[in-house]
Amino acid sequence: MRGKAKSKTTDRLKRPAPKEEAVQQIEQLPLFSDEAGPDGSDEDDEDLTDSEESIYSGLEDSGSDSEDDDEEEEAEMNSSAEEVKSGIETAPQGQDATGKLSKLQSKRQKSTPVKVVKGELEKQPGSAALGDEYEQDSSDEEDIRNTVGNIPMEWYKDYPHIGYDLDGKKIFKPIRNKDELDEFLEKMDNPDYWRTVHDKMTGSDIRLTDEQIDLVHRLQKGQFGDVGFNQYEPSIDFFSHETMIHPVTNRPEHKRSFIPSLIEKEKVSRLVHAIKMGWIKPRKPKDSMPQYYDLWAKEDPNSILGRHKMHVPAPKLKLPGHEESYNPPPEYLLTEEEKLAWEQQEAEERKLNFIPQKFSCLRAVPAFQRFIHERFERCLDLYLCPRQRKMRVNVDPEDLIPKLPKPKDLQPFPTTQSLVYRGHTNLVRCISLSPCGQWLASGSDDCTVRFWEVSSARCMKTVEVEGAVKSIAWNPNPALSLVAASLEQSVVVLNPGLGDVLVSSVTEQLISSYVEPEEEKTQAVQWVVPETEASEKGLRLIIRHPKSVKQVTWHGKGDYLASVMPDNGNTQVLIHQLSKRRSQNPFRKNKGLVQCVAFHPSRPAFFVATQRYIRVYNLIKQELTKKLLANCKWVSSMAVHPGGDNVICGSYDSRLTWFDLDLSTKPYKVLRHHKKALRGVAFHKSYPLFASASDDGSVIVCHGMVYNDLLQNPLIVPVKVLKGHEVTRDLGVLDVAFHPTQPWVFSSGADSTIRLFT
Amino acid sequence: MGGVEKKKYERGAATNYITRNKARKKLQLSLADFRRLCILKGIYPHEPKHKKVVNKGSTAPRTFYLLKDIRFLLHEPIVNKFREYKVFVRKLRKAYGKAEWTAVQRLRDNKPSYKLDHIIKERYPTFIDALRDLDDTLSMCFLFSTFARTGKCHVQTIQLCRRLTVEWMNYIITSRCLQKVFLSIKGIYYQADVLGQLITWLVPYQFAHNHPTDVDYRVMATFTEFYTTLLGFVNFRLYQTLNLAYPPKLDSKDEAELRAENDEAYAMDSESYLEKLSALSASLARVVSSSEEEEVELDQFPVEGEDVEQLEARQKEQLQTEAHKKIFEGLKFFLNREVPREPLAFIIRCFGGLVSWDKSVCIGGTFDVTDETITHQIVDRPSLDKQYINRYYVQPQWVFDCVNASLRLPVEDYFAGVTLPPHLSPFVVEKDGDYVPPEKLRLRALQRGEKPENAESSEEEEDEEEDDNDEEEGSDDEDLDEEEESDERNLKKMEQQRAQGKALPVKVTAGKVKAENRARSEQEEQAEEKRLAIMMMKKREKYLYDKIMFGKKRKVREANKLAAKRKVHDETTKAEKKKKKAKK
């Protein structure tokens, strides 16, 4: 509202141009202009006009200028409607109605030129002096005859009057009281009945004129009351942008606008005084340049650093190398491939964060594109990067290498390959040496057992057998010349007939001297004496097993023979007695798959290696004495130290574990020397040596010294890596065996050779 | 078991660290303000030793600040200033909204500002500490001083940076402590020895910057705000140590000269002073006027436990550094228009040379091209129309190489239009086993005082020699690298030979006497011993050993690669040369 008022006041300066047209509209508005003129009586005219004027003046005084185009129209509409109504009401009383109309007319007359209205406004006090203004108490515009007000008229039903006029006199009801019949008669008789309206306030009937009816009709239709009113007048802005020559008001300037303000004078004098006294100073221009001074003038070198102990100063940027030069030596430039690789690398992975370039002269050097980036990254590093103090271990790698006795001091051990035994046509699975050390027996997948003379590498004898030889073992008893070999499902005992004839004949006698016992015991295996044809080849005994035999091994005395059948349920291990040709199953139950077995060299103990454990049984007490944890996935081979207190076992996961039985059931040492699975391990009978054969084609000979002193742990030093075997079909060296007396080692490989290293 | 149960993460490492968000909440700062505060106060996150413990059992990636650091920030007066500033911004915005221009003006005049002096004193309790941290400061200020006056940051900042960097360069010139310079593809590196601290900074080449969009300039501006304050105080102190007036004033007689020479139309008076300063051609006024530079003869105090030889060596070194400072003394340089004036003028003046330039390039040139006493004219164009007989026309790289070599190099390689020898980084310190480019070797020989062979006549010889060198190096490297492998290979070969000898059909051929290389066999033995010992290493030690050896081998490999590349390059160039000769 306020805003609107404001706008109006401002608009006032721009004098509305089309004012006169609006006025014309007003002129056209009033009703009954034709009739009002002749009917208008001068008596009533005056007071009515006065009341009208008061309304106008009131509007004018309140400041709400209703000269606004739309508002004007609206107001006009309202008033016209009211007037119509009142006109209707007062019609019968002729004078009143005409008075009303004349009022309208007068209004028209008054508003014809706005100037005139204004003039009248100016002269308002004068017009008030006429005294007619307050003749009517009510501010209502209505022409009031009855002063009862807007009440239900039933209240006067029982009275002879229906109200009071302005002088307080009763207004009496019309004497004639119409009843239904009268009404009906009137309806029938009076042709103007339809246009007669009953006025409740006065109790009189009013006959509407033609114009009034016409007006009613048009209002009923929703049309404008005025016939000549064009509702589609082109709208014209009352206030326009054009500045008129005439001001909105003609009011003269007030006096105080000419007289200098005392208050302001006081204010100014106060300020002047303050300036004089130096209380107010002009604002100093700000010195944007910082002031520098000797900040470290009172520097105390012993003062505690501002930072705590945890402060980590930011590392400095790396200084540039030759490659960053604008003209680097040619070797620092990247080749095409290197450039390509550089581009494909992630930005963080790059070793250099730029591509070295060469420019022929300084003027050809362009700006570095990522200069701001790099500075920014440095900034980020400085305040965002978590810092940590890292102790750089400055270790000399040589110090990490353990100090071991020199291999030179640990001689003798095999160092060079001296003989190769060729003859087998398939991989040589197993080798064994005669106790005298002169002969070597080997079993191969080409279904032969060959006997070699160690010193000449000559194949002395070849025995063809029924299947691939999995395991071979020379009888350790030097008084016998017997070799046990495991083929498919049987173990054969051969007499190679090499060497001393006496020994051979003794052996023959021993075997033939066997007398079958009276009562035949049912055995798990069959002892078969081979036929002549086979015996000519040297086979002396065949022990037929229910399942394939993986390993065969002799007891130290040479009478007992153990065989392993991993697939055979609970009887995986059998111990055969040669002299009595008897076999027995030492275990009621076998846990796990037995991989290999071994007899203790001196005591009645028996080692059984399953996949993960090595169990040590006492054969006399028939009980388990120890269970060694091999710490590996799958044991492949096992060897017992001639002293009997140490065991080594090789595993398919390329580890060799050394157990000291006196020490613990856990490995004393685990050696990971080989790169591939271990196939065989062996101890030397007299020298402190052991060897391991692996699929990576190498045999590693280690010095394994076991001391008599129980407090001293065994000393293990690798002394030689022997290479010679070729890896064929992913298999390297399959078995390894030491010479019984010499520091020589034999190895058999998948390349169907046997090699001797001395 | 009695007592109160101790809760986890209420003692030890977990209580010493605080996450960033918690720190922010504790300080009641917005992230931007926190960042600013961290930058100004030099607070940075720490990487805890046991991250999971500090993170209260979680492995979420978080940055941790030391709780002590954050507590330290709590008492920072600047934090209050930040809050005031926030209020100021709010008021200003309101005043703008209401279009109360007087209020805006008033607020503007009372804009809260803060000083960083106390922070600098706090972060760098001693002057040496401040010097130590000057690398980034200088690089940043030099970068900002090259920014255009519009756009990315306040003009005042840029001007201040320019002023401070000019002051710094003037100090370096006066104290003559520049040591190394390097033209890299990123910019020019300078290294100076200021009061015993080696300070390295990088100056970009004078080009308009291509401002990247993914860089937060607010961060850089905050850093610069701190750095300018620091550099200002450092400059003041440095000027004080040399008895120079700060803010720097040109020497009165130099100034008079300059004024006489230059017409006033060059620049406004307020600007021209900085311009004259940045011309770097005039010396600075001293507080205590010393007519001549008196060289104070330092007494020699033999350090205890130092014998005569060491003393002599030290003296010699001192002499060398003195000589290095004066390598351009007595020379008169003229810079051609195409040559970057500022770096060259700076370097030449640092080493005692006189320098001038064309009048159109900059204010402050002291002599003209026509001056007959000019000894060197620095040229960066293939040919020149008018040449004076009594001066050398050299390319700018000569100046840089001379400084790095600390001797006046022969100018022949650097004549205008000549293909330049490679420019080597002076910052590379070669350890044994590293690759040394042949140019460096030649330079060392020069430094030792050996006469270089007459360039053109013996070039080929030289090349050959180089080749030999290379080969030797290569073989050495190989020895180092593949010692073991070669040993093994030899062994294998021997074994094979032997084995085959056995396998041969029995037929005796006259054997050859194999010369026993005792040293070789001994070496082999040792190598094998080592290999066997390595087999017996513990797992953890083996891992560490392998890692170290891998690093060493990689280094060797890289050096070999460089050597091989060089060899290939030399061969191709030689072949080309021969071809050319043949054509002729």
Coordinates of N, CA and C in Angstrom, one line a residue, chain A residues 283 286 289 292-297 299 305-308 310-312 316 319-322 324-333 335 338 351 353-355 359-363 365-369 371-376 378-379 382-388 395 397-398 400-402 404 406-408 416-418 422 671 673 716 718-721 723, chain B residues 35 42 44-47 66 69 109 111 117 120-121 124-127 130 132 135-136 139-140 143 163 182-186 189 200 202 204-205 207 212 214 216 220 223 227-228 232-233 236-237 240 246 380-382 397 420-425 427-428 430 435 437 495 499 502 525 528-530 532-533 535-537 541 545 552 558 561-562 565-566 569:
Chain A
R283 N 41.2 10.6 7.5 CA 41.6 9.2 7.4 C 42.9 9.0 6.7
K286 N 45.7 3.9 3.7 CA 46.3 2.7 4.2 C 47.6 2.3 3.5
M289 N 51.9 -1.6 1.7 CA 53.3 -2.2 1.7 C 53.6 -2.7 3.1
Y292 N 59.1 -4.1 7.1 CA 60.0 -5.2 7.5 C 61.0 -4.6 8.5
Y293 N 61.5 -5.4 9.3 CA 62.5 -5.0 10.3 C 63.3 -6.2 10.7
D294 N 64.2 -6.0 11.5 CA 65.1 -7.1 11.9 C 64.4 -8.0 12.9
L295 N 63.8 -9.0 12.3 CA 62.9 -9.9 13.1 C 63.8 -10.8 14.1
W296 N 65.0 -11.1 13.6 CA 65.8 -12.0 14.4 C 66.9 -11.2 15.2
A297 N 66.5 -10.0 15.6 CA 67.5 -9.1 16.3 C 67.9 -9.8 17.6
E299 N 67.8 -12.8 18.6 CA 67.7 -14.2 18.4 C 68.6 -14.9 19.4
L305 N 63.2 -24.5 20.3 CA 62.6 -24.4 19.0 C 61.1 -24.3 19.2
G306 N 60.5 -23.6 18.3 CA 59.0 -23.4 18.4 C 58.3 -24.7 18.2
R307 N 59.0 -25.7 17.7 CA 58.3 -26.9 17.4 C 58.7 -28.0 18.4
H308 N 57.8 -28.9 18.4 CA 58.0 -30.0 19.4 C 59.0 -31.0 18.7
M310 N 58.4 -33.9 17.6 CA 57.9 -34.7 16.5 C 58.0 -33.9 15.1
H311 N 58.5 -32.7 15.2 CA 58.5 -31.9 13.9 C 59.4 -32.6 12.9
V312 N 58.8 -32.7 11.7 CA 59.5 -33.3 10.6 C 59.7 -32.2 9.5
K316 N 63.5 -31.4 0.9 CA 63.7 -30.5 -0.2 C 63.4 -31.2 -1.5
L319 N 67.1 -32.3 -6.8 CA 67.7 -31.4 -7.7 C 67.7 -32.1 -9.1
P320 N 67.7 -31.2 -10.1 CA 67.6 -31.8 -11.5 C 68.9 -32.5 -11.9
G321 N 68.7 -33.5 -12.7 CA 69.8 -34.3 -13.3 C 70.1 -33.8 -14.7
H322 N 71.0 -34.5 -15.4 CA 71.3 -34.2 -16.8 C 70.1 -34.2 -17.7
E324 N 67.2 -33.2 -17.4 CA 66.3 -32.1 -17.4 C 66.9 -30.9 -18.2
S325 N 68.2 -31.0 -18.6 CA 68.8 -29.9 -19.3 C 68.1 -29.6 -20.6
Y326 N 68.2 -28.4 -21.0 CA 67.6 -28.0 -22.3 C 68.4 -28.6 -23.5
N327 N 69.6 -29.0 -23.2 CA 70.5 -29.5 -24.2 C 71.2 -30.7 -23.6
P328 N 70.5 -31.8 -23.3 CA 71.2 -32.9 -22.6 C 72.1 -33.7 -23.5
P329 N 73.0 -34.5 -22.9 CA 73.8 -35.4 -23.7 C 72.8 -36.4 -24.4
P330 N 73.1 -36.8 -25.6 CA 72.2 -37.6 -26.4 C 71.6 -38.8 -25.7
E331 N 72.4 -39.4 -24.8 CA 72.0 -40.7 -24.3 C 70.8 -40.5 -23.3
Y332 N 70.6 -39.3 -22.9 CA 69.5 -39.1 -21.9 C 68.1 -38.8 -22.6
L333 N 68.2 -38.7 -23.9 CA 66.9 -38.5 -24.7 C 66.2 -39.9 -24.8
T335 N 64.2 -42.9 -26.4 CA 63.9 -43.4 -27.8 C 62.4 -43.5 -28.0
E338 N 60.7 -45.8 -25.6 CA 60.7 -45.3 -24.3 C 59.6 -44.2 -24.1
K351 N 59.0 -42.2 -13.8 CA 60.2 -41.9 -13.1 C 60.5 -40.4 -13.3
N353 N 58.9 -36.8 -14.6 CA 57.6 -36.2 -14.9 C 57.6 -35.3 -16.1
F354 N 58.6 -35.5 -16.9 CA 58.7 -34.7 -18.2 C 59.4 -35.6 -19.2
I355 N 59.3 -35.3 -20.4 CA 60.1 -36.0 -21.5 C 61.3 -35.1 -21.8
F359 N 67.1 -28.9 -27.3 CA 66.9 -27.7 -28.1 C 68.3 -27.2 -28.6
S360 N 68.3 -26.7 -29.8 CA 69.6 -26.4 -30.4 C 70.1 -25.1 -29.8
C361 N 69.3 -24.2 -29.4 CA 69.7 -23.0 -28.8 C 68.8 -22.5 -27.7
L362 N 69.2 -21.6 -26.9 CA 68.4 -21.2 -25.8 C 67.1 -20.5 -26.3
R363 N 67.2 -19.8 -27.4 CA 66.0 -19.0 -27.8 C 64.8 -19.9 -28.2
V365 N 63.8 -22.5 -26.6 CA 63.2 -23.2 -25.4 C 61.9 -22.6 -25.1
P366 N 60.8 -23.4 -25.1 CA 59.5 -22.8 -24.8 C 59.3 -22.8 -23.3
A367 N 58.2 -22.2 -22.9 CA 57.8 -22.2 -21.5 C 57.4 -23.6 -21.1
F368 N 57.7 -24.0 -19.9 CA 57.3 -25.3 -19.4 C 55.8 -25.3 -19.0
Q369 N 55.1 -26.2 -19.7 CA 53.6 -26.1 -19.6 C 53.2 -26.4 -18.2
F371 N 54.5 -25.9 -15.3 CA 55.3 -25.2 -14.2 C 54.4 -24.9 -13.0
I372 N 53.3 -24.3 -13.3 CA 52.4 -23.9 -12.2 C 51.8 -25.1 -11.5
H373 N 51.5 -26.2 -12.3 CA 51.1 -27.4 -11.7 C 52.1 -28.0 -10.7
E374 N 53.3 -27.9 -11.1 CA 54.4 -28.5 -10.3 C 54.5 -27.7 -9.0
R375 N 54.5 -26.4 -9.1 CA 54.5 -25.6 -7.9 C 53.4 -25.9 -7.0
F376 N 52.2 -26.0 -7.6 CA 51.0 -26.3 -6.9 C 51.1 -27.6 -6.2
R378 N 53.7 -29.1 -5.2 CA 54.6 -28.9 -4.1 C 53.9 -28.3 -2.9
C379 N 53.1 -27.3 -3.2 CA 52.3 -26.6 -2.1 C 51.4 -27.7 -1.5
L382 N 53.3 -29.8 0.8 CA 53.8 -29.2 2.0 C 52.7 -29.2 3.0
Y383 N 51.5 -28.9 2.7 CA 50.5 -28.8 3.8 C 49.5 -30.0 3.9
L384 N 49.5 -30.9 2.9 CA 48.5 -32.0 2.9 C 49.2 -33.3 3.1
C385 N 50.4 -33.4 2.7 CA 51.0 -34.8 2.7 C 51.4 -35.2 4.1
P386 N 50.9 -36.3 4.6 CA 51.3 -36.8 5.9 C 52.8 -37.1 5.9
R387 N 53.5 -36.6 7.0 CA 54.9 -36.8 7.0 C 55.2 -37.9 8.1
Q388 N 56.3 -38.5 7.8 CA 56.7 -39.6 8.7 C 58.2 -39.7 8.7
V395 N 72.1 -50.9 5.5 CA 72.7 -52.2 5.8 C 73.7 -52.5 4.6
P397 N 74.9 -55.2 2.4 CA 74.3 -56.5 2.1 C 75.3 -57.6 2.5
E398 N 76.6 -57.3 2.5 CA 77.5 -58.4 2.9 C 77.4 -58.8 4.3
L400 N 74.7 -59.2 5.9 CA 73.6 -60.1 6.0 C 73.9 -61.5 5.8
I401 N 75.0 -61.7 5.0 CA 75.3 -63.1 4.7 C 75.9 -63.8 5.9
P402 N 75.4 -64.9 6.3 CA 75.9 -65.5 7.5 C 77.4 -66.0 7.3
L404 N 79.9 -68.5 7.6 CA 79.9 -70.0 7.6 C 81.4 -70.4 7.4
K406 N 84.4 -72.1 5.7 CA 84.6 -72.1 4.2 C 84.5 -73.6 3.7
P407 N 83.9 -73.8 2.6 CA 83.7 -75.1 2.1 C 85.1 -75.8 1.9
K408 N 86.1 -75.0 1.7 CA 87.4 -75.5 1.4 C 87.9 -76.3 2.7
T416 N 83.3 -82.4 -8.6 CA 83.2 -82.4 -10.1 C 82.6 -83.7 -10.6
Q417 N 81.9 -83.6 -11.7 CA 81.4 -84.7 -12.3 C 82.5 -85.5 -13.0
S418 N 82.6 -86.8 -12.6 CA 83.7 -87.5 -13.2 C 83.3 -88.6 -14.1
R422 N 76.0 -94.4 -18.9 CA 74.9 -94.4 -19.9 C 74.5 -95.8 -20.3
L671 N 65.8 -76.3 5.1 CA 66.7 -75.7 4.0 C 65.8 -75.6 2.8
H673 N 67.0 -74.9 -0.4 CA 68.0 -74.7 -1.3 C 67.6 -74.9 -2.8
I716 N 75.3 -77.4 9.8 CA 74.9 -77.7 8.4 C 75.5 -76.6 7.5
P718 N 76.1 -75.8 3.3 CA 76.0 -76.3 2.0 C 77.4 -76.1 1.4
V719 N 77.9 -77.2 0.7 CA 79.3 -77.1 0.2 C 79.4 -77.1 -1.3
K720 N 78.4 -77.7 -1.9 CA 78.5 -77.8 -3.4 C 77.2 -78.0 -4.0
V721 N 77.0 -77.3 -5.1 CA 75.8 -77.5 -6.0 C 76.4 -78.2 -7.2
K723 N 75.7 -79.8 -10.8 CA 74.8 -79.8 -11.9 C 75.3 -80.7 -13.0
Chain B
R35 N 42.6 -24.7 6.4 CA 43.6 -24.9 5.4 C 44.6 -23.7 5.5
G42 N 52.3 -23.7 9.2 CA 53.2 -24.8 8.9 C 52.8 -26.1 9.6
Y44 N 51.2 -29.8 9.4 CA 51.0 -30.7 8.4 C 50.5 -32.0 9.0
P45 N 49.9 -32.9 8.3 CA 49.5 -34.2 8.9 C 50.7 -35.1 9.2
H46 N 50.5 -36.0 10.1 CA 51.6 -37.0 10.4 C 51.0 -38.3 10.1
E47 N 51.9 -39.1 9.7 CA 51.6 -40.5 9.4 C 51.9 -41.3 10.7
L66 N 48.8 -34.1 14.6 CA 49.2 -34.3 16.0 C 48.4 -33.5 16.9
D69 N 49.9 -30.2 17.9 CA 49.9 -29.2 16.8 C 48.6 -28.4 16.9
D109 N 37.2 0.6 4.8 CA 38.4 1.2 5.5 C 38.8 0.5 6.7
K111 N 38.7 -2.7 7.2 CA 38.8 -4.1 6.9 C 39.9 -4.7 7.9
D117 N 54.2 -11.6 11.2 CA 55.5 -11.5 11.8 C 55.8 -12.6 12.9
I120 N 56.3 -16.0 11.7 CA 57.6 -16.3 11.1 C 58.7 -16.5 12.2
K121 N 58.6 -15.6 13.2 CA 59.5 -15.8 14.3 C 59.3 -17.1 15.0
Y124 N 60.5 -20.0 12.6 CA 62.0 -19.9 12.4 C 62.6 -19.2 13.5
P125 N 62.9 -19.8 14.6 CA 63.4 -19.1 15.8 C 64.8 -18.5 15.5
T126 N 65.5 -19.1 14.6 CA 66.8 -18.5 14.2 C 66.8 -18.1 12.8
F127 N 67.7 -17.2 12.4 CA 67.8 -16.8 11.0 C 68.2 -17.9 10.1
A130 N 65.4 -20.0 9.0 CA 64.6 -19.3 7.9 C 65.3 -19.5 6.6
R132 N 67.2 -21.9 5.7 CA 67.2 -23.3 5.3 C 65.9 -23.6 4.5
D135 N 64.1 -22.3 -0.1 CA 64.0 -22.9 -1.5 C 62.6 -22.6 -2.1
D136 N 61.6 -23.1 -1.4 CA 60.2 -23.0 -1.9 C 59.8 -21.6 -1.9
S139 N 61.2 -19.9 -5.1 CA 60.6 -20.4 -6.3 C 59.2 -19.9 -6.5
M140 N 58.5 -19.8 -5.4 CA 57.1 -19.3 -5.4 C 57.1 -17.9 -5.8
L143 N 57.9 -17.2 -9.3 CA 56.8 -17.6 -10.2 C 55.7 -16.5 -10.1
R163 N 59.2 -7.1 -6.3 CA 60.1 -6.2 -5.5 C 61.1 -7.1 -4.6
F182 N 71.7 -23.6 -13.9 CA 71.4 -24.7 -14.7 C 70.2 -24.3 -15.6
L183 N 70.4 -24.5 -16.9 CA 69.3 -24.2 -17.8 C 68.5 -25.5 -18.0
S184 N 67.4 -25.6 -17.4 CA 66.6 -26.8 -17.6 C 65.4 -26.5 -18.5
I185 N 64.7 -27.6 -18.9 CA 63.5 -27.3 -19.7 C 62.4 -26.7 -18.9
K186 N 62.5 -26.7 -17.6 CA 61.4 -26.1 -16.8 C 61.7 -24.7 -16.5
Y189 N 67.6 -23.0 -12.9 CA 67.9 -23.3 -11.5 C 69.1 -22.4 -11.1
T200 N 68.6 -23.4 -3.3 CA 68.3 -23.6 -4.7 C 67.0 -23.1 -5.1
L202 N 64.2 -22.0 -8.5 CA 63.9 -22.2 -9.9 C 63.1 -21.0 -10.4
P204 N 61.1 -19.5 -13.7 CA 60.5 -19.9 -15.0 C 61.0 -19.0 -16.1
Y205 N 61.0 -19.5 -17.3 CA 61.4 -18.6 -18.5 C 60.4 -17.5 -18.6
F207 N 57.8 -16.1 -20.1 CA 56.7 -16.3 -21.0 C 55.4 -16.0 -20.3
P212 N 46.4 -22.9 -15.7 CA 45.6 -24.2 -15.7 C 44.4 -24.0 -14.9
D214 N 42.8 -26.5 -13.3 CA 42.7 -27.5 -12.1 C 43.7 -27.1 -11.0
D216 N 44.3 -24.7 -7.6 CA 43.6 -23.9 -6.7 C 44.5 -22.7 -6.4
M220 N 47.8 -21.4 -3.4 CA 49.1 -20.8 -3.8 C 49.2 -19.4 -3.2
F223 N 50.1 -19.5 0.4 CA 51.5 -19.8 0.6 C 52.3 -18.5 0.3
Y227 N 55.1 -16.5 2.3 CA 56.5 -16.5 1.7 C 57.0 -15.1 1.5
T228 N 56.1 -14.2 1.1 CA 56.5 -12.8 0.9 C 56.9 -12.2 2.2
G232 N 60.7 -11.0 2.9 CA 60.9 -9.6 3.2 C 61.9 -9.5 4.4
F233 N 61.5 -10.3 5.5 CA 62.3 -10.2 6.7 C 63.7 -10.8 6.4
F236 N 65.7 -8.2 4.6 CA 66.1 -7.1 5.5 C 67.4 -7.5 6.3
R237 N 67.3 -8.7 6.8 CA 68.4 -9.2 7.6 C 69.7 -9.3 6.8
Q240 N 71.2 -6.1 6.0 CA 71.8 -5.6 7.2 C 73.2 -6.2 7.4
Y246 N 68.3 -0.8 3.5 CA 67.0 -1.4 3.1 C 65.9 -0.5 3.4
D380 N 72.3 -15.0 -29.6 CA 71.6 -16.3 -29.7 C 70.9 -16.3 -31.1
R381 N 71.6 -16.0 -32.1 CA 71.1 -16.1 -33.4 C 72.2 -16.7 -34.3
P382 N 71.8 -17.3 -35.4 CA 72.8 -18.0 -36.2 C 73.9 -17.1 -36.7
Q397 N 74.9 -20.2 -23.4 CA 75.2 -21.4 -22.7 C 76.7 -21.3 -22.1
L420 N 76.0 -26.6 -30.1 CA 76.5 -26.5 -28.8 C 76.8 -27.9 -28.2
P421 N 77.8 -27.9 -27.3 CA 78.0 -29.2 -26.6 C 76.9 -29.3 -25.6
P422 N 76.6 -30.5 -25.1 CA 75.5 -30.7 -24.2 C 75.7 -29.9 -22.9
H423 N 74.6 -29.4 -22.4 CA 74.6 -28.6 -21.1 C 74.4 -29.6 -20.0
L424 N 75.3 -29.7 -19.1 CA 75.2 -30.7 -18.0 C 74.7 -30.1 -16.7
S425 N 74.0 -30.9 -16.0 CA 73.5 -30.4 -14.7 C 74.6 -30.4 -13.7
F427 N 74.2 -30.2 -10.6 CA 73.8 -30.8 -9.3 C 74.0 -32.3 -9.2
V428 N 74.5 -32.9 -10.3 CA 74.7 -34.3 -10.2 C 76.0 -34.6 -9.6
E430 N 78.3 -37.7 -9.1 CA 78.4 -39.1 -9.5 C 79.1 -39.9 -8.4
Y435 N 76.7 -43.7 -14.0 CA 77.2 -43.4 -15.4 C 77.6 -42.0 -15.4
P437 N 78.6 -39.1 -18.1 CA 78.7 -38.8 -19.5 C 80.1 -38.3 -19.9
E495 N 82.1 -78.0 -17.5 CA 81.6 -79.3 -17.2 C 81.1 -80.0 -18.4
A499 N 82.2 -83.5 -19.7 CA 81.2 -84.6 -19.9 C 81.3 -85.1 -21.3
K502 N 84.1 -87.3 -21.9 CA 83.9 -88.7 -21.5 C 83.0 -89.4 -22.4
E525 N 85.8 -69.4 -7.0 CA 85.6 -70.1 -5.7 C 84.9 -69.2 -4.7
E528 N 81.3 -68.7 -5.5 CA 80.5 -69.9 -5.1 C 80.3 -70.0 -3.6
E529 N 81.3 -69.6 -2.9 CA 81.2 -69.6 -1.5 C 80.1 -68.7 -1.0
K530 N 80.1 -67.6 -1.7 CA 79.1 -66.6 -1.3 C 77.7 -67.1 -1.6
L532 N 76.7 -70.1 -1.8 CA 76.3 -71.1 -0.9 C 75.9 -70.5 0.5
A533 N 76.6 -69.5 0.9 CA 76.3 -68.8 2.1 C 74.9 -68.2 2.0
M535 N 72.6 -69.2 0.4 CA 71.5 -70.2 0.5 C 71.1 -70.5 1.9
M536 N 72.1 -70.2 2.8 CA 71.8 -70.5 4.2 C 71.2 -69.3 5.0
M537 N 70.9 -68.3 4.3 CA 70.4 -67.1 4.9 C 69.0 -67.3 5.5
E541 N 66.2 -62.1 6.3 CA 67.4 -61.5 5.8 C 67.6 -61.7 4.3
Y545 N 68.2 -58.8 1.7 CA 69.3 -58.9 0.8 C 69.0 -58.8 -0.7
K552 N 70.6 -52.4 -6.4 CA 72.0 -52.2 -7.0 C 72.1 -52.6 -8.4
E558 N 70.8 -49.5 -15.4 CA 70.5 -48.2 -16.0 C 71.8 -47.5 -16.6
K561 N 72.7 -49.1 -19.7 CA 71.8 -48.7 -20.8 C 72.2 -47.3 -21.4
L562 N 72.5 -46.4 -20.5 CA 72.9 -45.1 -20.9 C 74.2 -45.2 -21.7
K565 N 73.5 -46.6 -25.1 CA 72.8 -45.6 -26.0 C 73.8 -44.6 -26.5
R566 N 74.7 -44.2 -25.7 CA 75.7 -43.2 -26.1 C 76.6 -43.8 -27.2
H569 N 74.8 -43.9 -30.4 CA 74.7 -42.5 -30.9 C 76.1 -42.1 -31.6

